[in-house]
Amino acid sequence: AQSVTQPDIHITVSEGASLELRCNYSYGATPYLFWYVQSPGQGLQLLLKYFSGDTLVQGIKGFEAEFKRSQSSFNLRKPSVHWSDAAEYFCAVFNTNAGKSTFGDGTTLTVKP
Amino acid sequence: KAGVTQTPRYLIKTRGQQVTLSCSPISGHRSVSWYQQTPGQGLQFLFEYFSETQRNKGNFPGRFSGRQFSNSRSEMNVSTLELGDSALYLCASSQTPTGGSGYTFGSGTRLTVV
């Protein structure tokens, strides 16, 4: 069965510092991978997605993620964090065989001024 | 274009009552999925409808049901509400079934059962 692990429940970074949020997945075939962001009281917004091809994908709001098959990882990065990036971030994998999406438990990002 | 619209945004119900939540997907999206989000359980998949047919169902009791209309709008119903049903219920629409191309989420309905 597929699964998604986000090892960090909570991360705090200073404004202007770089950010990396970790995501590890367990899935037999080539996965479809996603990162979403959720602001308090809101739904989730799609940041970026990986289906195939270039392993470094660019998303909205200056985010990027790198797919590493050997490490079963799809980490989200941003070179310089802004206070408005404070939110909860979810990694998700889509199982093309079962037709189901599985979400990680989320990582809450706090940005210090 | 308009996003995913969920109504109502907030609901307070009494234990034992039933509730119906509504979701209008993005125009042209035929897939609507429902998720329950709680602090303890995270995002839990409820079910997905595509072209008025339920394609997938999560591990929820039969008290949770849904349907989709010919215009792709979807409703979710919870009968005999329990305190543990208090949650944020999120609707997500996508062009392809079950979010394979990525979901667009609504802002959710916050249900409180007292």
Coordinates of N, CA and C in Angstrom, one line a residue, chain A residues 3-58:
Chain A
S3 N 2.1 5.0 0.9 CA 2.1 5.8 2.1 C 3.0 7.1 1.9
V4 N 2.7 8.1 2.6 CA 3.5 9.3 2.6 C 3.9 9.7 4.0
T5 N 5.2 10.0 4.2 CA 5.7 10.4 5.5 C 6.3 11.8 5.4
Q6 N 5.8 12.6 6.2 CA 6.5 13.9 6.4 C 7.1 13.9 7.8
P7 N 8.4 13.8 7.9 CA 9.1 13.5 9.2 C 9.0 14.7 10.1
D8 N 8.8 15.9 9.6 CA 8.8 17.1 10.5 C 7.4 17.6 10.7
I9 N 7.0 17.5 12.0 CA 5.6 18.0 12.3 C 5.6 19.5 12.2
H10 N 6.7 20.1 12.7 CA 6.7 21.6 12.8 C 8.2 22.1 12.5
I11 N 8.2 23.1 11.7 CA 9.5 23.7 11.4 C 9.4 25.2 11.6
T12 N 10.5 25.8 12.2 CA 10.5 27.2 12.3 C 11.8 27.7 11.6
V13 N 11.6 28.7 10.7 CA 12.7 29.4 10.0 C 12.6 30.9 10.1
S14 N 13.7 31.6 10.0 CA 13.7 33.0 10.0 C 13.3 33.6 8.6
E15 N 12.6 34.7 8.6 CA 12.3 35.3 7.3 C 13.6 35.6 6.5
G16 N 13.6 35.2 5.3 CA 14.7 35.4 4.4 C 15.6 34.1 4.4
A17 N 15.5 33.2 5.3 CA 16.3 32.0 5.3 C 15.7 31.0 4.3
S18 N 16.5 30.0 3.9 CA 16.0 29.0 3.0 C 15.2 28.0 3.8
L19 N 14.4 27.2 3.0 CA 13.5 26.2 3.6 C 13.6 24.9 2.8
E20 N 13.5 23.8 3.5 CA 13.4 22.5 2.9 C 12.4 21.7 3.8
L21 N 11.3 21.3 3.2 CA 10.4 20.4 3.8 C 10.5 19.0 3.2
R22 N 10.6 18.0 4.1 CA 10.9 16.6 3.6 C 9.6 15.8 3.4
C23 N 9.7 15.0 2.4 CA 8.6 14.1 2.1 C 9.2 12.8 1.6
N24 N 8.8 11.7 2.2 CA 9.2 10.4 1.7 C 7.9 9.6 1.4
Y25 N 8.0 8.8 0.3 CA 6.8 8.1 -0.1 C 7.1 6.6 -0.2
S26 N 6.1 5.8 -0.2 CA 6.2 4.4 -0.4 C 5.2 4.0 -1.5
Y27 N 5.7 3.6 -2.7 CA 4.8 3.3 -3.8 C 5.6 2.5 -4.8
G28 N 5.0 1.5 -5.3 CA 5.7 0.5 -6.2 C 6.1 1.1 -7.5
A29 N 5.3 1.8 -8.1 CA 5.6 2.3 -9.5 C 6.0 3.8 -9.4
T30 N 6.2 4.3 -10.6 CA 6.5 5.7 -10.7 C 5.4 6.6 -10.1
P31 N 5.6 7.3 -9.1 CA 4.5 8.0 -8.5 C 4.1 9.4 -9.2
Y32 N 2.9 9.8 -9.0 CA 2.5 11.1 -9.2 C 2.6 11.8 -7.8
L33 N 3.4 12.9 -7.8 CA 3.6 13.5 -6.5 C 3.2 15.0 -6.5
F34 N 2.7 15.4 -5.3 CA 2.1 16.8 -5.2 C 2.6 17.4 -3.9
W35 N 2.6 18.7 -3.9 CA 2.7 19.5 -2.6 C 1.6 20.5 -2.6
Y36 N 0.9 20.6 -1.5 CA -0.2 21.5 -1.2 C 0.2 22.4 0.0
V37 N -0.4 23.6 0.0 CA -0.3 24.4 1.2 C -1.7 24.8 1.7
Q38 N -1.8 24.9 3.0 CA -3.1 25.2 3.6 C -2.9 26.3 4.6
S39 N -3.5 27.5 4.4 CA -3.5 28.6 5.3 C -4.6 28.3 6.3
P40 N -4.5 28.9 7.5 CA -5.5 28.6 8.6 C -6.9 28.9 8.1
G41 N -7.8 27.9 8.4 CA -9.2 28.1 8.0 C -9.5 28.0 6.5
Q42 N -8.6 27.6 5.8 CA -8.8 27.5 4.3 C -8.6 26.1 3.8
G43 N -8.9 25.9 2.5 CA -8.7 24.6 1.9 C -7.2 24.6 1.5
L44 N -6.9 23.5 0.8 CA -5.5 23.3 0.3 C -5.3 23.9 -1.1
Q45 N -4.1 24.4 -1.3 CA -3.8 25.0 -2.6 C -2.7 24.2 -3.2
L46 N -2.8 23.8 -4.5 CA -1.7 23.0 -5.1 C -0.5 23.9 -5.4
L47 N 0.6 23.5 -4.9 CA 1.9 24.3 -5.1 C 2.6 23.8 -6.4
L48 N 2.7 22.5 -6.5 CA 3.4 21.9 -7.7 C 3.1 20.4 -7.7
K49 N 3.5 19.9 -8.9 CA 3.2 18.4 -9.1 C 4.3 17.8 -10.0
Y50 N 4.6 16.5 -9.8 CA 5.5 15.8 -10.6 C 4.8 14.6 -11.1
F51 N 4.9 14.4 -12.4 CA 4.4 13.2 -13.1 C 5.5 12.4 -13.7
S52 N 6.4 13.1 -14.4 CA 7.5 12.4 -15.1 C 8.4 13.5 -15.6
G53 N 9.6 13.0 -16.2 CA 10.5 14.0 -16.9 C 11.4 14.6 -15.9
D54 N 11.7 15.9 -16.1 CA 12.6 16.6 -15.2 C 12.3 16.4 -13.8
T55 N 13.3 16.0 -13.0 CA 13.1 15.7 -11.6 C 13.0 16.9 -10.7
L56 N 13.3 18.1 -11.2 CA 13.2 19.3 -10.5 C 12.0 20.1 -11.1
V57 N 11.0 20.3 -10.2 CA 9.8 20.9 -10.7 C 9.6 22.3 -10.0
Q58 N 9.2 23.2 -10.8 CA 8.9 24.5 -10.3 C 7.4 24.7 -10.0

